[in-house]
Amino acid sequence: MQYPEPISKLIDSYMKLPGIGSKTATRLAFYTIDMQEDDVTEFAQSLISAKRDLSYCSICGNITESDPCMICADKSRDNSKVVVVEQPKDVMSLERMNEYHGLYHVLHGVLSPIEGKGSEDINIASLLRRLQKNEAIKEVIIATNATPEGEATAMYIARLVKPANIKVTRLAHGLAVGSDIEYADEMTLFKAIEGRQEI
Ligand code: ZN
């Protein structure tokens, strides 16, 4: 038996989410049908608002409601340091630690020859322009994940940035190899930043 079209459409939508296969999508679709109408409306509106009201900061690439983002616009932050991360989620993780008060740059990915992702597919050019324009920046701290792609991206950026006489450091490996910044606890992140090493 085929599902009525509204259900199969909902299942298809859930299946577009990462890590959700047809079984889970079907369960979620039927769960949604059983939800209170108000809750469904709120859910739908928060999906639309998250997409419509958020954009990327034109300076650092972080997710923001206003441009520039709150971090770039905050004059009390230490503008001599820029932490380079893979994803906006990583900014949130580092901010939660409450120990780092510099700026960020979000790459939105890493170099990955397997996935055909080259330097033009991530925010490297905007980082270089930012460093060129902003002489206050004295250190670039590369906080890509401890994966082969994260390491390769760190090396690639270091090669480009170092000739400009800017110190390039990498987070210390309190972070396990293959681990994601996103899932590291605050103490581990703090130690990784404190123990960062020049590359
Ligand atoms: Zn920003």
PDB file of C-alpha atoms and ligand atoms in Angstrom:
ATOM      1  CA  MET A   1       0.000   0.000   0.000  1.00  0.00           C
ATOM      2  CA  GLN A   2       1.186   3.488  -0.834  1.00  0.00           C
ATOM      3  CA  TYR A   3       1.096   6.188   1.799  1.00  0.00           C
ATOM      4  CA  PRO A   4      -1.182   9.165   1.108  1.00  0.00           C
ATOM      5  CA  GLU A   5       0.850  11.864  -0.607  1.00  0.00           C
ATOM      6  CA  PRO A   6       1.157  14.260   2.382  1.00  0.00           C
ATOM      7  CA  ILE A   7       2.737  11.454   4.405  1.00  0.00           C
ATOM      8  CA  SER A   8       5.129  10.309   1.709  1.00  0.00           C
ATOM      9  CA  LYS A   9       6.170  13.926   1.158  1.00  0.00           C
ATOM     10  CA  LEU A  10       6.856  14.328   4.870  1.00  0.00           C
ATOM     11  CA  ILE A  11       8.849  11.094   4.908  1.00  0.00           C
ATOM     12  CA  ASP A  12      10.902  12.363   1.947  1.00  0.00           C
ATOM     13  CA  SER A  13      11.573  15.625   3.799  1.00  0.00           C
ATOM     14  CA  TYR A  14      12.772  13.861   6.935  1.00  0.00           C
ATOM     15  CA  MET A  15      15.003  11.628   4.824  1.00  0.00           C
ATOM     16  CA  LYS A  16      16.878  14.696   3.614  1.00  0.00           C
ATOM     17  CA  LEU A  17      18.194  15.186   7.151  1.00  0.00           C
ATOM     18  CA  PRO A  18      21.608  13.661   7.954  1.00  0.00           C
ATOM     19  CA  GLY A  19      21.592  10.224   9.555  1.00  0.00           C
ATOM     20  CA  ILE A  20      17.892   9.602   8.959  1.00  0.00           C
ATOM     21  CA  GLY A  21      16.931   6.581   6.902  1.00  0.00           C
ATOM     22  CA  SER A  22      13.502   5.598   5.632  1.00  0.00           C
ATOM     23  CA  LYS A  23      12.526   3.729   8.820  1.00  0.00           C
ATOM     24  CA  THR A  24      13.239   6.649  11.136  1.00  0.00           C
ATOM     25  CA  ALA A  25      11.728   9.108   8.641  1.00  0.00           C
ATOM     26  CA  THR A  26       8.513   7.087   8.560  1.00  0.00           C
ATOM     27  CA  ARG A  27       8.382   6.958  12.360  1.00  0.00           C
ATOM     28  CA  LEU A  28       8.907  10.739  12.576  1.00  0.00           C
ATOM     29  CA  ALA A  29       6.278  11.414   9.917  1.00  0.00           C
ATOM     30  CA  PHE A  30       3.637   9.422  11.773  1.00  0.00           C
ATOM     31  CA  TYR A  31       4.698  11.014  15.041  1.00  0.00           C
ATOM     32  CA  THR A  32       4.241  14.455  13.456  1.00  0.00           C
ATOM     33  CA  ILE A  33       0.705  13.575  12.374  1.00  0.00           C
ATOM     34  CA  ASP A  34      -0.135  12.708  15.990  1.00  0.00           C
ATOM     35  CA  MET A  35       1.289  15.972  17.351  1.00  0.00           C
ATOM     36  CA  GLN A  36      -0.878  18.891  18.497  1.00  0.00           C
ATOM     37  CA  GLU A  37      -1.566  21.292  15.649  1.00  0.00           C
ATOM     38  CA  ASP A  38       0.039  24.218  17.553  1.00  0.00           C
ATOM     39  CA  ASP A  39       3.244  22.270  18.066  1.00  0.00           C
ATOM     40  CA  VAL A  40       3.403  21.340  14.388  1.00  0.00           C
ATOM     41  CA  THR A  41       2.864  24.979  13.392  1.00  0.00           C
ATOM     42  CA  GLU A  42       5.601  26.123  15.772  1.00  0.00           C
ATOM     43  CA  PHE A  43       7.944  23.444  14.452  1.00  0.00           C
ATOM     44  CA  ALA A  44       7.319  24.453  10.842  1.00  0.00           C
ATOM     45  CA  GLN A  45       7.774  28.138  11.656  1.00  0.00           C
ATOM     46  CA  SER A  46      11.053  27.573  13.462  1.00  0.00           C
ATOM     47  CA  LEU A  47      12.368  25.701  10.410  1.00  0.00           C
ATOM     48  CA  ILE A  48      11.431  28.602   8.135  1.00  0.00           C
ATOM     49  CA  SER A  49      12.734  31.261  10.523  1.00  0.00           C
ATOM     50  CA  ALA A  50      16.075  29.473  11.033  1.00  0.00           C
ATOM     51  CA  LYS A  51      16.585  29.612   7.293  1.00  0.00           C
ATOM     52  CA  ARG A  52      15.117  33.059   6.607  1.00  0.00           C
ATOM     53  CA  ASP A  53      16.426  35.057   9.570  1.00  0.00           C
ATOM     54  CA  LEU A  54      19.955  33.717   9.670  1.00  0.00           C
ATOM     55  CA  SER A  55      22.774  34.456   7.287  1.00  0.00           C
ATOM     56  CA  TYR A  56      26.561  34.223   7.259  1.00  0.00           C
ATOM     57  CA  CYS A  57      28.701  37.029   8.688  1.00  0.00           C
ATOM     58  CA  SER A  58      30.433  38.810   5.805  1.00  0.00           C
ATOM     59  CA  ILE A  59      33.641  39.028   7.857  1.00  0.00           C
ATOM     60  CA  CYS A  60      34.054  35.660   9.597  1.00  0.00           C
ATOM     61  CA  GLY A  61      31.471  33.393   7.950  1.00  0.00           C
ATOM     62  CA  ASN A  62      29.749  32.509  11.226  1.00  0.00           C
ATOM     63  CA  ILE A  63      25.960  32.109  11.381  1.00  0.00           C
ATOM     64  CA  THR A  64      24.331  35.344  12.461  1.00  0.00           C
ATOM     65  CA  GLU A  65      21.098  37.302  12.679  1.00  0.00           C
ATOM     66  CA  SER A  66      22.900  40.577  11.970  1.00  0.00           C
ATOM     67  CA  ASP A  67      25.887  41.373   9.783  1.00  0.00           C
ATOM     68  CA  PRO A  68      28.613  41.642  11.029  1.00  0.00           C
ATOM     69  CA  CYS A  69      28.009  39.033  13.704  1.00  0.00           C
ATOM     70  CA  MET A  70      28.047  39.821  17.434  1.00  0.00           C
ATOM     71  CA  ILE A  71      31.612  38.565  17.815  1.00  0.00           C
ATOM     72  CA  CYS A  72      33.041  40.601  14.902  1.00  0.00           C
ATOM     73  CA  ALA A  73      31.109  43.675  16.064  1.00  0.00           C
ATOM     74  CA  ASP A  74      32.307  43.384  19.673  1.00  0.00           C
ATOM     75  CA  LYS A  75      35.071  45.973  20.147  1.00  0.00           C
ATOM     76  CA  SER A  76      36.105  44.494  23.489  1.00  0.00           C
ATOM     77  CA  ARG A  77      37.352  41.282  21.855  1.00  0.00           C
ATOM     78  CA  ASP A  78      41.058  40.654  21.284  1.00  0.00           C
ATOM     79  CA  ASN A  79      41.456  41.427  17.578  1.00  0.00           C
ATOM     80  CA  SER A  80      45.051  40.179  17.441  1.00  0.00           C
ATOM     81  CA  LYS A  81      43.957  36.520  17.321  1.00  0.00           C
ATOM     82  CA  VAL A  82      41.791  34.600  14.879  1.00  0.00           C
ATOM     83  CA  VAL A  83      40.761  30.998  15.487  1.00  0.00           C
ATOM     84  CA  VAL A  84      40.049  29.156  12.235  1.00  0.00           C
ATOM     85  CA  VAL A  85      37.353  26.478  12.532  1.00  0.00           C
ATOM     86  CA  GLU A  86      35.531  24.156  10.146  1.00  0.00           C
ATOM     87  CA  GLN A  87      31.923  24.894  11.102  1.00  0.00           C
ATOM     88  CA  PRO A  88      29.785  27.472  12.932  1.00  0.00           C
ATOM     89  CA  LYS A  89      29.092  24.744  15.529  1.00  0.00           C
ATOM     90  CA  ASP A  90      32.778  24.865  16.475  1.00  0.00           C
ATOM     91  CA  VAL A  91      32.513  28.584  17.268  1.00  0.00           C
ATOM     92  CA  MET A  92      29.669  27.778  19.674  1.00  0.00           C
ATOM     93  CA  SER A  93      31.776  25.061  21.352  1.00  0.00           C
ATOM     94  CA  LEU A  94      34.757  27.381  21.811  1.00  0.00           C
ATOM     95  CA  GLU A  95      32.547  30.235  23.031  1.00  0.00           C
ATOM     96  CA  ARG A  96      30.955  27.997  25.650  1.00  0.00           C
ATOM     97  CA  MET A  97      34.416  27.510  27.139  1.00  0.00           C
ATOM     98  CA  ASN A  98      34.441  31.249  27.947  1.00  0.00           C
ATOM     99  CA  GLU A  99      38.250  31.410  27.929  1.00  0.00           C
ATOM    100  CA  TYR A 100      38.960  32.602  24.416  1.00  0.00           C
ATOM    101  CA  HIS A 101      38.202  36.227  23.649  1.00  0.00           C
ATOM    102  CA  GLY A 102      39.657  36.650  20.189  1.00  0.00           C
ATOM    103  CA  LEU A 103      37.981  36.437  16.794  1.00  0.00           C
ATOM    104  CA  TYR A 104      37.023  33.550  14.502  1.00  0.00           C
ATOM    105  CA  HIS A 105      37.018  32.542  10.875  1.00  0.00           C
ATOM    106  CA  VAL A 106      34.681  29.776   9.710  1.00  0.00           C
ATOM    107  CA  LEU A 107      35.881  27.735   6.716  1.00  0.00           C
ATOM    108  CA  HIS A 108      32.609  25.863   6.112  1.00  0.00           C
ATOM    109  CA  GLY A 109      34.427  22.638   5.390  1.00  0.00           C
ATOM    110  CA  VAL A 110      37.916  21.235   4.875  1.00  0.00           C
ATOM    111  CA  LEU A 111      40.030  20.362   1.887  1.00  0.00           C
ATOM    112  CA  SER A 112      39.032  16.898   0.737  1.00  0.00           C
ATOM    113  CA  PRO A 113      40.370  15.523  -2.544  1.00  0.00           C
ATOM    114  CA  ILE A 114      38.077  12.480  -2.158  1.00  0.00           C
ATOM    115  CA  GLU A 115      34.984  14.679  -2.024  1.00  0.00           C
ATOM    116  CA  GLY A 116      36.439  16.976  -4.671  1.00  0.00           C
ATOM    117  CA  LYS A 117      36.644  19.887  -2.228  1.00  0.00           C
ATOM    118  CA  GLY A 118      39.454  22.287  -3.085  1.00  0.00           C
ATOM    119  CA  SER A 119      40.607  25.586  -1.596  1.00  0.00           C
ATOM    120  CA  GLU A 120      38.052  27.541  -3.636  1.00  0.00           C
ATOM    121  CA  ASP A 121      35.207  25.556  -2.038  1.00  0.00           C
ATOM    122  CA  ILE A 122      35.951  26.715   1.509  1.00  0.00           C
ATOM    123  CA  ASN A 123      36.462  30.196   3.022  1.00  0.00           C
ATOM    124  CA  ILE A 124      40.237  30.409   2.592  1.00  0.00           C
ATOM    125  CA  ALA A 125      40.361  33.367   0.186  1.00  0.00           C
ATOM    126  CA  SER A 126      38.258  35.476   2.552  1.00  0.00           C
ATOM    127  CA  LEU A 127      40.628  34.602   5.411  1.00  0.00           C
ATOM    128  CA  LEU A 128      43.643  35.749   3.393  1.00  0.00           C
ATOM    129  CA  ARG A 129      41.899  38.992   2.383  1.00  0.00           C
ATOM    130  CA  ARG A 130      40.978  39.596   5.999  1.00  0.00           C
ATOM    131  CA  LEU A 131      44.572  39.101   7.143  1.00  0.00           C
ATOM    132  CA  GLN A 132      45.851  41.400   4.421  1.00  0.00           C
ATOM    133  CA  LYS A 133      43.413  44.161   5.302  1.00  0.00           C
ATOM    134  CA  ASN A 134      43.703  43.881   9.056  1.00  0.00           C
ATOM    135  CA  GLU A 135      47.177  44.476  10.437  1.00  0.00           C
ATOM    136  CA  ALA A 136      46.025  44.004  14.020  1.00  0.00           C
ATOM    137  CA  ILE A 137      45.872  40.226  13.495  1.00  0.00           C
ATOM    138  CA  LYS A 138      49.121  38.728  14.803  1.00  0.00           C
ATOM    139  CA  GLU A 139      48.187  35.091  15.281  1.00  0.00           C
ATOM    140  CA  VAL A 140      46.076  32.579  13.391  1.00  0.00           C
ATOM    141  CA  ILE A 141      45.119  29.598  15.553  1.00  0.00           C
ATOM    142  CA  ILE A 142      44.021  26.699  13.385  1.00  0.00           C
ATOM    143  CA  ALA A 143      41.347  24.639  15.103  1.00  0.00           C
ATOM    144  CA  THR A 144      40.290  22.293  12.341  1.00  0.00           C
ATOM    145  CA  ASN A 145      39.400  18.801  13.530  1.00  0.00           C
ATOM    146  CA  ALA A 146      42.107  16.210  14.194  1.00  0.00           C
ATOM    147  CA  THR A 147      41.238  14.233  11.051  1.00  0.00           C
ATOM    148  CA  PRO A 148      43.509  13.740   8.000  1.00  0.00           C
ATOM    149  CA  GLU A 149      41.486  16.386   6.109  1.00  0.00           C
ATOM    150  CA  GLY A 150      41.622  18.750   9.097  1.00  0.00           C
ATOM    151  CA  GLU A 151      45.400  18.324   9.344  1.00  0.00           C
ATOM    152  CA  ALA A 152      45.933  18.809   5.606  1.00  0.00           C
ATOM    153  CA  THR A 153      43.808  21.954   5.678  1.00  0.00           C
ATOM    154  CA  ALA A 154      45.788  23.293   8.663  1.00  0.00           C
ATOM    155  CA  MET A 155      49.075  22.744   6.798  1.00  0.00           C
ATOM    156  CA  TYR A 156      47.721  24.333   3.641  1.00  0.00           C
ATOM    157  CA  ILE A 157      46.571  27.462   5.489  1.00  0.00           C
ATOM    158  CA  ALA A 158      49.828  27.668   7.454  1.00  0.00           C
ATOM    159  CA  ARG A 159      51.812  27.689   4.202  1.00  0.00           C
ATOM    160  CA  LEU A 160      49.718  30.566   2.849  1.00  0.00           C
ATOM    161  CA  VAL A 161      49.645  32.663   6.014  1.00  0.00           C
ATOM    162  CA  LYS A 162      53.218  32.359   7.312  1.00  0.00           C
ATOM    163  CA  PRO A 163      54.905  34.460   4.601  1.00  0.00           C
ATOM    164  CA  ALA A 164      52.788  37.410   5.815  1.00  0.00           C
ATOM    165  CA  ASN A 165      54.720  37.249   9.099  1.00  0.00           C
ATOM    166  CA  ILE A 166      51.706  36.147  11.072  1.00  0.00           C
ATOM    167  CA  LYS A 167      52.204  33.501  13.738  1.00  0.00           C
ATOM    168  CA  VAL A 168      50.352  30.294  12.870  1.00  0.00           C
ATOM    169  CA  THR A 169      49.518  27.855  15.648  1.00  0.00           C
ATOM    170  CA  ARG A 170      47.595  24.594  15.848  1.00  0.00           C
ATOM    171  CA  LEU A 171      45.546  23.372  18.786  1.00  0.00           C
ATOM    172  CA  ALA A 172      47.468  20.977  21.028  1.00  0.00           C
ATOM    173  CA  HIS A 173      46.571  17.347  20.731  1.00  0.00           C
ATOM    174  CA  GLY A 174      44.727  16.985  23.971  1.00  0.00           C
ATOM    175  CA  LEU A 175      42.134  16.345  21.305  1.00  0.00           C
ATOM    176  CA  ALA A 176      42.176  12.689  20.311  1.00  0.00           C
ATOM    177  CA  VAL A 177      43.156  11.929  16.729  1.00  0.00           C
ATOM    178  CA  GLY A 178      40.072  11.828  14.556  1.00  0.00           C
ATOM    179  CA  SER A 179      38.050  13.800  17.076  1.00  0.00           C
ATOM    180  CA  ASP A 180      35.757  16.725  16.391  1.00  0.00           C
ATOM    181  CA  ILE A 181      36.019  20.084  18.136  1.00  0.00           C
ATOM    182  CA  GLU A 182      32.242  20.044  18.366  1.00  0.00           C
ATOM    183  CA  TYR A 183      32.192  17.139  20.818  1.00  0.00           C
ATOM    184  CA  ALA A 184      35.181  18.078  22.970  1.00  0.00           C
ATOM    185  CA  ASP A 185      34.417  19.100  26.535  1.00  0.00           C
ATOM    186  CA  GLU A 186      35.333  22.570  27.772  1.00  0.00           C
ATOM    187  CA  MET A 187      38.384  21.490  29.786  1.00  0.00           C
ATOM    188  CA  THR A 188      39.842  19.597  26.820  1.00  0.00           C
ATOM    189  CA  LEU A 189      39.285  22.605  24.560  1.00  0.00           C
ATOM    190  CA  PHE A 190      40.833  24.956  27.115  1.00  0.00           C
ATOM    191  CA  LYS A 191      43.942  22.752  27.355  1.00  0.00           C
ATOM    192  CA  ALA A 192      44.104  22.458  23.572  1.00  0.00           C
ATOM    193  CA  ILE A 193      44.103  26.247  23.183  1.00  0.00           C
ATOM    194  CA  GLU A 194      46.531  26.845  26.063  1.00  0.00           C
ATOM    195  CA  GLY A 195      48.942  24.261  24.689  1.00  0.00           C
ATOM    196  CA  ARG A 196      48.734  25.353  21.056  1.00  0.00           C
ATOM    197  CA  GLN A 197      51.934  25.049  19.103  1.00  0.00           C
ATOM    198  CA  GLU A 198      53.455  26.993  16.296  1.00  0.00           C
ATOM    199  CA  ILE A 199      53.400  25.219  12.936  1.00  0.00           C
TER     200      ILE A 199
HETATM  201 ZN    ZN B   1      31.604  37.620  12.179  1.00  0.00          ZN
END
